[in-house]
Amino acid sequence: ASCTVGRLEGGVCKTEAEAPLECPEGFTSTCDAKSAPVSKCCLQHQIEDAQFVCPDGTTEATDGRCKRLTRFTPTYECPAGFLYEDGYCSRKEPGNLVTSCGVRGRLTADNTCLTTVPASVVYECPQGYQCADAGQKHGFCTECVRREITPVSCGCDFGAVEVNGACYKEEDARKCKGDKEWKKMLDALETDNDFNAADSKKEPCGADAPKCRCQPGAYLECKKGECVCVTEDITAVVPRCLDHTDASGDCVKEVKSAPSYQCDEGQECEIVGKKNECQCVQKYRTEYTLSCGAGVLIDGDCFAVDYLSKTYSCPPTFNVVCKGTNCECQRSVYAARIASCNDSQVFSKKCKATAAPEFACKKVRTISCYLSESMTPSYLRQGELVDGNCVKKHYAVQICDA
């Protein structure tokens, strides 16, 4: 067997050839001699229909035009003489700095503030009264007492006779008629002479001491033989204001102080200058109005209205290409060439083709075999191809290449 092209391997003829580089299907080659195998020189134009729409950021109005709203900040307009400040239209005028003594103070002629404040109150006993002992135990007085002393009234009981400070009952006197002391007492009474029972060696017969009594509400108090009647009046302590009371009865006092300086009622203090001085101003405020000029006011914001024409729109990466009035979306896609073999070839770095070998017999050399002279020369024949094999005839030897 032999191969007319290629070489015989494994019973088949194998042929190798460089794979040609071709653009993918649908691509047009723009390659030249300088293009490398990996160069993307294959071009394909992809086309999509262009949409005639409003540009981004616009909306289509009822008349078919494209409307665009541009938002901007409104201006604040104030009446003449007013300026916009802190959400209002305000106008300033110079104010007045006035003295002030606060809510409870008053300004005197000598430019001094007199402020009425609560004064101290003490609790003490009224005049003529003294603090009771029970109140002093707690460190302050809660109860006061006044003592009135009157002479005691002493005398003999009914039916008794008082003689020289002693009381004698009549029945006792009859029993004592024989008593010498009794007689001395009677004699003294008759002569108006004093009779001192203490000088006598014994008490007169039947003598009793006079009984001392006090008026209702008083009690008897005796010290060292002297008795007096005592009347006590108990009362509570009373408050005493250490300064003076006002018309409401409150205990108050007046405190002097320097006046403070502030802006007049309805005015404001503005700090000005390096010394942070207060400058009083009278502010007048009024409402402002919003203005959008040629724009439109919508919910407190201004919008400018522009109208644009519709334009052709393409998908991403596509470009609009117009020829006359016809427009379409195009994009150019580039690709590299790929190796290509024909249908009978297999690509493996190169295009490889296989084919069946051809079988033929070739006469390399001829050997004539003569069996014997007795054999007939007509038996001498050449070899033949039989079923793909070279068959040797017995009368000759034929060498065939396979």
Tab-separated table of C-alpha atoms in Angstrom:
chain	number	residue	atom	x	y	z
A	1	ALA	CA	0.000	0.000	0.000
A	2	SER	CA	1.251	3.475	-0.746
A	3	CYS	CA	0.153	7.138	-0.273
A	4	THR	CA	0.220	9.491	-3.177
A	5	VAL	CA	0.171	12.457	-0.734
A	6	GLY	CA	1.340	12.456	2.862
A	7	ARG	CA	2.741	9.587	4.789
A	8	LEU	CA	1.454	6.184	5.763
A	9	GLU	CA	0.759	5.824	9.491
A	10	GLY	CA	-1.261	3.038	11.056
A	11	GLY	CA	-2.532	1.806	7.711
A	12	VAL	CA	-3.822	5.218	6.583
A	13	CYS	CA	-2.343	8.111	4.667
A	14	LYS	CA	-1.987	11.238	6.793
A	15	THR	CA	-1.498	14.703	5.372
A	16	GLU	CA	-0.791	17.899	7.425
A	17	ALA	CA	-1.277	21.458	6.232
A	18	GLU	CA	-1.251	24.882	7.858
A	19	ALA	CA	-4.773	25.859	8.971
A	20	PRO	CA	-5.969	28.950	7.104
A	21	LEU	CA	-7.243	31.922	9.248
A	22	GLU	CA	-10.731	33.044	8.367
A	23	CYS	CA	-13.172	35.558	9.903
A	24	PRO	CA	-16.146	34.108	11.778
A	25	GLU	CA	-19.367	33.762	9.904
A	26	GLY	CA	-21.082	37.106	9.392
A	27	PHE	CA	-17.856	39.094	9.772
A	28	THR	CA	-15.992	40.924	7.018
A	29	SER	CA	-12.225	40.845	6.906
A	30	THR	CA	-10.284	44.063	7.142
A	31	CYS	CA	-7.041	42.182	7.697
A	32	ASP	CA	-3.901	42.903	5.761
A	33	ALA	CA	-0.371	41.569	5.626
A	34	LYS	CA	0.502	43.351	8.845
A	35	SER	CA	-2.326	41.722	10.808
A	36	ALA	CA	-1.230	39.193	13.380
A	37	PRO	CA	-3.189	35.960	13.942
A	38	VAL	CA	-4.697	37.455	17.127
A	39	SER	CA	-5.516	40.834	15.585
A	40	LYS	CA	-9.213	41.718	15.713
A	41	CYS	CA	-9.533	42.662	12.112
A	42	CYS	CA	-12.861	40.988	11.431
A	43	LEU	CA	-15.703	43.545	11.351
A	44	GLN	CA	-19.444	43.087	11.738
A	45	HIS	CA	-22.001	45.915	11.686
A	46	GLN	CA	-24.934	45.177	14.014
A	47	ILE	CA	-28.107	47.146	13.369
A	48	GLU	CA	-31.138	47.865	15.588
A	49	ASP	CA	-34.158	50.044	15.002
A	50	ALA	CA	-33.804	53.584	16.386
A	51	GLN	CA	-36.567	54.801	18.727
A	52	PHE	CA	-37.842	58.361	18.318
A	53	VAL	CA	-38.396	59.390	21.982
A	54	CYS	CA	-38.038	62.317	24.387
A	55	PRO	CA	-34.548	62.813	25.846
A	56	ASP	CA	-33.750	61.602	29.346
A	57	GLY	CA	-35.000	63.920	32.075
A	58	THR	CA	-37.975	65.098	30.041
A	59	THR	CA	-41.601	64.066	29.804
A	60	GLU	CA	-43.862	64.094	26.797
A	61	ALA	CA	-46.489	66.817	26.941
A	62	THR	CA	-49.979	66.534	25.525
A	63	ASP	CA	-48.892	68.423	22.420
A	64	GLY	CA	-46.176	65.857	21.744
A	65	ARG	CA	-43.304	68.099	22.750
A	66	CYS	CA	-40.752	67.063	25.323
A	67	LYS	CA	-41.032	69.079	28.539
A	68	ARG	CA	-38.148	69.478	30.995
A	69	LEU	CA	-38.476	70.979	34.491
A	70	THR	CA	-35.349	72.492	36.036
A	71	ARG	CA	-35.591	73.102	39.769
A	72	PHE	CA	-34.098	76.241	41.304
A	73	THR	CA	-34.383	78.132	44.583
A	74	PRO	CA	-37.079	80.802	44.751
A	75	THR	CA	-36.297	84.365	45.723
A	76	TYR	CA	-37.829	85.975	48.795
A	77	GLU	CA	-39.430	89.308	48.037
A	78	CYS	CA	-40.140	91.854	50.784
A	79	PRO	CA	-41.951	95.199	50.781
A	80	ALA	CA	-39.941	98.365	50.273
A	81	GLY	CA	-37.646	99.067	53.204
A	82	PHE	CA	-37.689	95.467	54.418
A	83	LEU	CA	-34.975	92.821	54.092
A	84	TYR	CA	-35.358	89.057	54.260
A	85	GLU	CA	-33.817	87.704	57.460
A	86	ASP	CA	-34.397	84.515	59.458
A	87	GLY	CA	-37.580	83.602	57.636
A	88	TYR	CA	-39.165	87.062	57.811
A	89	CYS	CA	-39.073	90.406	56.110
A	90	SER	CA	-37.667	92.720	58.760
A	91	ARG	CA	-36.910	96.392	59.124
A	92	LYS	CA	-34.716	97.842	61.889
A	93	GLU	CA	-34.921	101.168	63.662
A	94	PRO	CA	-32.728	102.460	66.504
A	95	GLY	CA	-34.092	101.699	69.969
A	96	ASN	CA	-33.671	103.051	73.479
A	97	LEU	CA	-31.566	101.782	76.361
A	98	VAL	CA	-33.567	102.118	79.592
A	99	THR	CA	-32.863	101.383	83.225
A	100	SER	CA	-34.626	98.485	84.858
A	101	CYS	CA	-35.111	97.335	88.424
A	102	GLY	CA	-36.672	94.012	87.574
A	103	VAL	CA	-40.215	92.881	88.170
A	104	ARG	CA	-40.378	93.602	91.941
A	105	GLY	CA	-38.117	96.634	92.063
A	106	ARG	CA	-38.781	100.317	91.599
A	107	LEU	CA	-36.486	103.108	90.562
A	108	THR	CA	-36.040	105.993	92.966
A	109	ALA	CA	-35.279	109.608	92.199
A	110	ASP	CA	-31.597	109.071	92.977
A	111	ASN	CA	-31.392	106.312	90.313
A	112	THR	CA	-31.362	103.475	92.850
A	113	CYS	CA	-33.418	100.304	92.729
A	114	LEU	CA	-35.491	99.399	95.759
A	115	THR	CA	-36.524	95.786	95.700
A	116	THR	CA	-39.036	94.430	98.191
A	117	VAL	CA	-37.964	91.054	99.568
A	118	PRO	CA	-39.228	88.918	102.471
A	119	ALA	CA	-37.858	89.920	105.884
A	120	SER	CA	-37.108	87.775	108.916
A	121	VAL	CA	-39.834	86.998	111.449
A	122	VAL	CA	-39.164	86.079	115.089
A	123	TYR	CA	-41.628	84.533	117.527
A	124	GLU	CA	-41.638	85.878	121.081
A	125	CYS	CA	-43.858	86.469	124.091
A	126	PRO	CA	-46.104	89.540	124.280
A	127	GLN	CA	-45.100	92.385	126.532
A	128	GLY	CA	-45.454	91.450	130.196
A	129	TYR	CA	-45.199	87.749	129.453
A	130	GLN	CA	-42.278	85.413	129.929
A	131	CYS	CA	-41.447	82.171	128.202
A	132	ALA	CA	-42.702	79.158	130.088
A	133	ASP	CA	-40.095	76.655	131.166
A	134	ALA	CA	-41.568	73.924	128.957
A	135	GLY	CA	-40.963	75.944	125.805
A	136	GLN	CA	-37.328	76.715	126.603
A	137	LYS	CA	-36.395	73.052	126.716
A	138	HIS	CA	-36.668	72.869	122.897
A	139	GLY	CA	-34.456	75.874	122.238
A	140	PHE	CA	-37.342	78.103	121.228
A	141	CYS	CA	-40.351	79.463	122.997
A	142	THR	CA	-43.795	78.087	122.222
A	143	GLU	CA	-45.715	79.120	125.350
A	144	CYS	CA	-45.762	82.345	127.365
A	145	VAL	CA	-46.961	83.032	130.916
A	146	ARG	CA	-47.732	86.191	132.896
A	147	ARG	CA	-47.829	86.076	136.741
A	148	GLU	CA	-49.954	88.491	138.789
A	149	ILE	CA	-49.359	88.573	142.562
A	150	THR	CA	-52.057	89.824	144.953
A	151	PRO	CA	-51.969	89.975	148.769
A	152	VAL	CA	-53.328	86.971	150.539
A	153	SER	CA	-56.490	87.326	152.619
A	154	CYS	CA	-56.117	85.477	155.958
A	155	GLY	CA	-58.782	85.234	158.702
A	156	CYS	CA	-60.529	83.088	161.230
A	157	ASP	CA	-63.358	80.786	160.443
A	158	PHE	CA	-66.891	81.803	161.156
A	159	GLY	CA	-67.635	81.794	164.924
A	160	ALA	CA	-63.991	82.254	165.904
A	161	VAL	CA	-62.314	85.260	167.434
A	162	GLU	CA	-58.962	86.517	166.176
A	163	VAL	CA	-56.725	87.712	168.922
A	164	ASN	CA	-53.219	88.827	168.075
A	165	GLY	CA	-53.018	86.718	164.906
A	166	ALA	CA	-54.572	83.665	166.528
A	167	CYS	CA	-58.082	82.340	166.136
A	168	TYR	CA	-60.053	81.213	169.150
A	169	LYS	CA	-63.372	79.502	169.118
A	170	GLU	CA	-65.893	80.584	171.763
A	171	GLU	CA	-66.256	77.168	173.301
A	172	ASP	CA	-62.514	76.915	173.581
A	173	ALA	CA	-62.379	80.340	175.183
A	174	ARG	CA	-64.765	79.311	177.990
A	175	LYS	CA	-62.553	76.369	178.762
A	176	CYS	CA	-59.537	78.597	179.029
A	177	LYS	CA	-60.943	81.266	181.368
A	178	GLY	CA	-58.653	80.167	184.168
A	179	ASP	CA	-55.596	80.257	181.984
A	180	LYS	CA	-53.185	83.026	182.849
A	181	GLU	CA	-52.127	83.540	179.268
A	182	TRP	CA	-55.712	83.898	178.250
A	183	LYS	CA	-56.230	86.572	180.864
A	184	LYS	CA	-53.175	88.469	179.618
A	185	MET	CA	-54.608	88.428	176.156
A	186	LEU	CA	-57.954	89.722	177.305
A	187	ASP	CA	-56.326	92.455	179.330
A	188	ALA	CA	-54.298	93.502	176.363
A	189	LEU	CA	-57.397	93.754	174.263
A	190	GLU	CA	-59.121	95.899	176.833
A	191	THR	CA	-56.172	98.263	177.175
A	192	ASP	CA	-55.351	98.221	173.436
A	193	ASN	CA	-51.903	96.919	174.227
A	194	ASP	CA	-50.254	94.461	171.892
A	195	PHE	CA	-50.064	90.959	173.103
A	196	ASN	CA	-47.471	88.878	171.460
A	197	ALA	CA	-48.238	85.249	171.813
A	198	ALA	CA	-44.688	84.453	170.742
A	199	ASP	CA	-43.370	86.092	173.906
A	200	SER	CA	-45.555	83.810	175.927
A	201	LYS	CA	-44.084	80.593	177.119
A	202	LYS	CA	-46.895	78.693	175.523
A	203	GLU	CA	-49.579	79.187	173.007
A	204	PRO	CA	-52.812	80.652	174.283
A	205	CYS	CA	-55.341	78.063	175.129
A	206	GLY	CA	-57.351	76.826	172.129
A	207	ALA	CA	-55.606	79.042	169.528
A	208	ASP	CA	-55.584	78.200	165.788
A	209	ALA	CA	-53.651	79.899	163.043
A	210	PRO	CA	-55.750	82.046	160.701
A	211	LYS	CA	-56.538	80.477	157.326
A	212	CYS	CA	-55.297	82.258	154.185
A	213	ARG	CA	-57.392	82.148	151.003
A	214	CYS	CA	-57.059	83.410	147.401
A	215	GLN	CA	-59.664	84.539	144.914
A	216	PRO	CA	-60.929	81.979	142.370
A	217	GLY	CA	-58.366	81.452	139.581
A	218	ALA	CA	-55.420	82.148	141.873
A	219	TYR	CA	-53.336	79.813	143.900
A	220	LEU	CA	-51.501	80.248	147.161
A	221	GLU	CA	-47.730	80.354	147.075
A	222	CYS	CA	-45.760	80.502	150.314
A	223	LYS	CA	-42.017	80.997	150.632
A	224	LYS	CA	-40.215	81.449	153.930
A	225	GLY	CA	-43.429	82.028	155.866
A	226	GLU	CA	-44.746	84.620	153.444
A	227	CYS	CA	-47.702	83.754	151.322
A	228	VAL	CA	-49.127	85.492	148.302
A	229	CYS	CA	-51.867	84.789	145.778
A	230	VAL	CA	-50.602	84.086	142.257
A	231	THR	CA	-52.664	84.308	139.075
A	232	GLU	CA	-51.097	82.879	135.804
A	233	ASP	CA	-52.189	83.842	132.284
A	234	ILE	CA	-50.814	81.465	129.582
A	235	THR	CA	-50.765	82.396	125.897
A	236	ALA	CA	-48.928	81.394	122.707
A	237	VAL	CA	-45.964	83.214	121.237
A	238	VAL	CA	-46.696	85.922	118.699
A	239	PRO	CA	-44.716	86.755	115.518
A	240	ARG	CA	-42.772	89.959	115.272
A	241	CYS	CA	-41.481	91.315	111.949
A	242	LEU	CA	-37.907	92.547	112.147
A	243	ASP	CA	-38.593	95.200	109.510
A	244	HIS	CA	-42.129	96.163	108.496
A	245	THR	CA	-45.304	94.667	107.116
A	246	ASP	CA	-46.889	95.628	103.825
A	247	ALA	CA	-50.539	96.193	102.996
A	248	SER	CA	-51.054	92.445	102.681
A	249	GLY	CA	-49.654	91.840	106.133
A	250	ASP	CA	-46.456	90.208	104.873
A	251	CYS	CA	-43.165	90.885	106.608
A	252	VAL	CA	-40.922	92.583	104.061
A	253	LYS	CA	-37.924	94.817	103.709
A	254	GLU	CA	-36.500	96.946	100.927
A	255	VAL	CA	-33.043	96.255	99.525
A	256	LYS	CA	-31.104	98.845	97.567
A	257	SER	CA	-29.206	97.883	94.411
A	258	ALA	CA	-27.860	99.432	91.251
A	259	PRO	CA	-30.228	99.367	88.264
A	260	SER	CA	-29.590	97.273	85.175
A	261	TYR	CA	-29.775	98.595	81.645
A	262	GLN	CA	-31.809	96.882	78.979
A	263	CYS	CA	-33.657	97.609	75.785
A	264	ASP	CA	-37.098	99.092	75.941
A	265	GLU	CA	-40.133	96.846	75.664
A	266	GLY	CA	-40.451	95.225	72.246
A	267	GLN	CA	-36.852	95.963	71.318
A	268	GLU	CA	-33.887	93.629	70.913
A	269	CYS	CA	-30.269	93.916	71.929
A	270	GLU	CA	-27.682	93.440	69.207
A	271	ILE	CA	-24.072	92.989	70.266
A	272	VAL	CA	-21.845	95.284	68.233
A	273	GLY	CA	-18.263	96.468	68.314
A	274	LYS	CA	-15.163	94.929	69.838
A	275	LYS	CA	-16.417	95.662	73.351
A	276	ASN	CA	-19.576	93.645	72.776
A	277	GLU	CA	-21.746	96.650	73.449
A	278	CYS	CA	-25.500	96.358	73.351
A	279	GLN	CA	-27.250	98.329	70.667
A	280	CYS	CA	-31.032	98.415	71.006
A	281	VAL	CA	-33.042	98.072	67.833
A	282	GLN	CA	-36.734	98.012	67.121
A	283	LYS	CA	-37.573	95.301	64.611
A	284	TYR	CA	-40.672	95.291	62.461
A	285	ARG	CA	-41.549	92.050	60.746
A	286	THR	CA	-43.905	91.115	57.949
A	287	GLU	CA	-44.448	88.082	55.737
A	288	TYR	CA	-42.449	87.516	52.562
A	289	THR	CA	-43.609	86.366	49.152
A	290	LEU	CA	-41.935	83.762	46.945
A	291	SER	CA	-41.029	84.666	43.385
A	292	CYS	CA	-39.934	82.363	40.577
A	293	GLY	CA	-39.605	84.966	37.851
A	294	ALA	CA	-40.433	83.284	34.551
A	295	GLY	CA	-40.621	79.906	36.269
A	296	VAL	CA	-43.480	78.078	37.950
A	297	LEU	CA	-43.959	77.745	41.732
A	298	ILE	CA	-44.762	74.160	42.743
A	299	ASP	CA	-44.958	73.219	46.453
A	300	GLY	CA	-42.569	75.971	47.488
A	301	ASP	CA	-39.978	75.251	44.778
A	302	CYS	CA	-39.378	77.013	41.488
A	303	PHE	CA	-39.201	75.159	38.203
A	304	ALA	CA	-38.084	76.458	34.825
A	305	VAL	CA	-39.949	74.869	31.882
A	306	ASP	CA	-38.022	74.056	28.684
A	307	TYR	CA	-39.346	72.292	25.593
A	308	LEU	CA	-37.057	69.990	23.631
A	309	SER	CA	-37.490	67.985	20.446
A	310	LYS	CA	-37.602	64.242	20.339
A	311	THR	CA	-34.386	62.491	19.443
A	312	TYR	CA	-33.406	59.071	18.230
A	313	SER	CA	-32.457	56.687	21.002
A	314	CYS	CA	-30.433	53.518	20.726
A	315	PRO	CA	-29.643	50.680	23.113
A	316	PRO	CA	-26.407	50.954	25.083
A	317	THR	CA	-23.194	50.764	22.995
A	318	PHE	CA	-25.163	51.555	19.803
A	319	ASN	CA	-24.787	54.782	17.836
A	320	VAL	CA	-27.327	56.581	15.707
A	321	VAL	CA	-26.433	56.564	12.008
A	322	CYS	CA	-28.625	58.560	9.675
A	323	LYS	CA	-28.750	58.483	5.924
A	324	GLY	CA	-31.003	61.270	4.843
A	325	THR	CA	-34.143	60.977	6.934
A	326	ASN	CA	-33.616	57.316	7.720
A	327	CYS	CA	-31.830	56.632	10.978
A	328	GLU	CA	-30.841	53.377	12.563
A	329	CYS	CA	-28.763	52.146	15.479
A	330	GLN	CA	-25.413	50.658	14.599
A	331	ARG	CA	-22.457	49.334	16.421
A	332	SER	CA	-19.228	47.820	15.096
A	333	VAL	CA	-18.068	44.542	16.577
A	334	TYR	CA	-14.531	43.341	15.943
A	335	ALA	CA	-13.262	39.778	16.302
A	336	ALA	CA	-10.088	37.839	15.598
A	337	ARG	CA	-9.768	35.308	12.814
A	338	ILE	CA	-10.114	31.638	13.610
A	339	ALA	CA	-8.356	28.618	12.086
A	340	SER	CA	-10.555	26.743	9.604
A	341	CYS	CA	-10.183	23.305	7.942
A	342	ASN	CA	-12.360	21.742	5.270
A	343	ASP	CA	-14.883	19.064	6.103
A	344	SER	CA	-12.486	16.225	5.435
A	345	GLN	CA	-9.843	17.641	7.762
A	346	VAL	CA	-9.368	17.673	11.519
A	347	PHE	CA	-7.837	20.697	13.279
A	348	SER	CA	-5.058	19.936	15.753
A	349	LYS	CA	-2.644	22.838	15.498
A	350	LYS	CA	-2.741	22.047	11.810
A	351	CYS	CA	-5.284	20.611	9.402
A	352	LYS	CA	-4.876	16.880	9.163
A	353	ALA	CA	-6.443	14.679	6.472
A	354	THR	CA	-6.520	10.882	6.238
A	355	ALA	CA	-7.028	8.676	3.155
A	356	ALA	CA	-6.926	4.987	2.294
A	357	PRO	CA	-3.670	3.789	0.703
A	358	GLU	CA	-3.433	2.570	-2.851
A	359	PHE	CA	-2.393	-0.963	-3.404
A	360	ALA	CA	-0.357	-1.971	-6.612
A	361	CYS	CA	2.164	-4.460	-7.604
A	362	LYS	CA	5.386	-3.301	-9.051
A	363	LYS	CA	7.921	-5.363	-10.787
A	364	VAL	CA	11.117	-4.833	-8.918
A	365	ARG	CA	12.960	-7.569	-10.501
A	366	THR	CA	12.053	-10.644	-12.455
A	367	ILE	CA	13.435	-13.961	-11.696
A	368	SER	CA	12.716	-16.591	-14.235
A	369	CYS	CA	12.525	-19.931	-12.761
A	370	TYR	CA	13.005	-22.888	-15.013
A	371	LEU	CA	11.996	-26.027	-13.283
A	372	SER	CA	13.605	-28.352	-15.746
A	373	GLU	CA	14.008	-28.695	-19.310
A	374	SER	CA	11.250	-31.142	-19.237
A	375	MET	CA	8.855	-28.387	-18.020
A	376	THR	CA	6.975	-26.418	-20.541
A	377	PRO	CA	8.197	-22.847	-20.826
A	378	SER	CA	4.588	-21.736	-21.139
A	379	TYR	CA	4.258	-22.026	-17.343
A	380	LEU	CA	6.388	-18.918	-16.896
A	381	ARG	CA	3.960	-16.136	-15.811
A	382	GLN	CA	4.049	-12.792	-13.921
A	383	GLY	CA	2.442	-12.152	-10.519
A	384	GLU	CA	-1.124	-10.839	-10.199
A	385	LEU	CA	-3.055	-8.808	-7.682
A	386	VAL	CA	-5.684	-10.984	-6.165
A	387	ASP	CA	-7.937	-9.539	-3.424
A	388	GLY	CA	-5.379	-6.947	-2.552
A	389	ASN	CA	-2.504	-9.390	-2.366
A	390	CYS	CA	0.282	-10.154	-4.755
A	391	VAL	CA	0.128	-13.747	-5.716
A	392	LYS	CA	3.334	-15.467	-6.780
A	393	LYS	CA	3.150	-17.952	-9.439
A	394	HIS	CA	5.244	-20.965	-9.002
A	395	TYR	CA	7.069	-20.300	-12.110
A	396	ALA	CA	8.286	-16.860	-11.240
A	397	VAL	CA	9.009	-14.678	-8.236
A	398	GLN	CA	7.498	-11.170	-8.172
A	399	ILE	CA	8.334	-8.704	-5.306
A	400	CYS	CA	5.540	-6.296	-4.499
A	401	ASP	CA	5.762	-3.192	-2.339
A	402	ALA	CA	2.973	-2.780	0.122
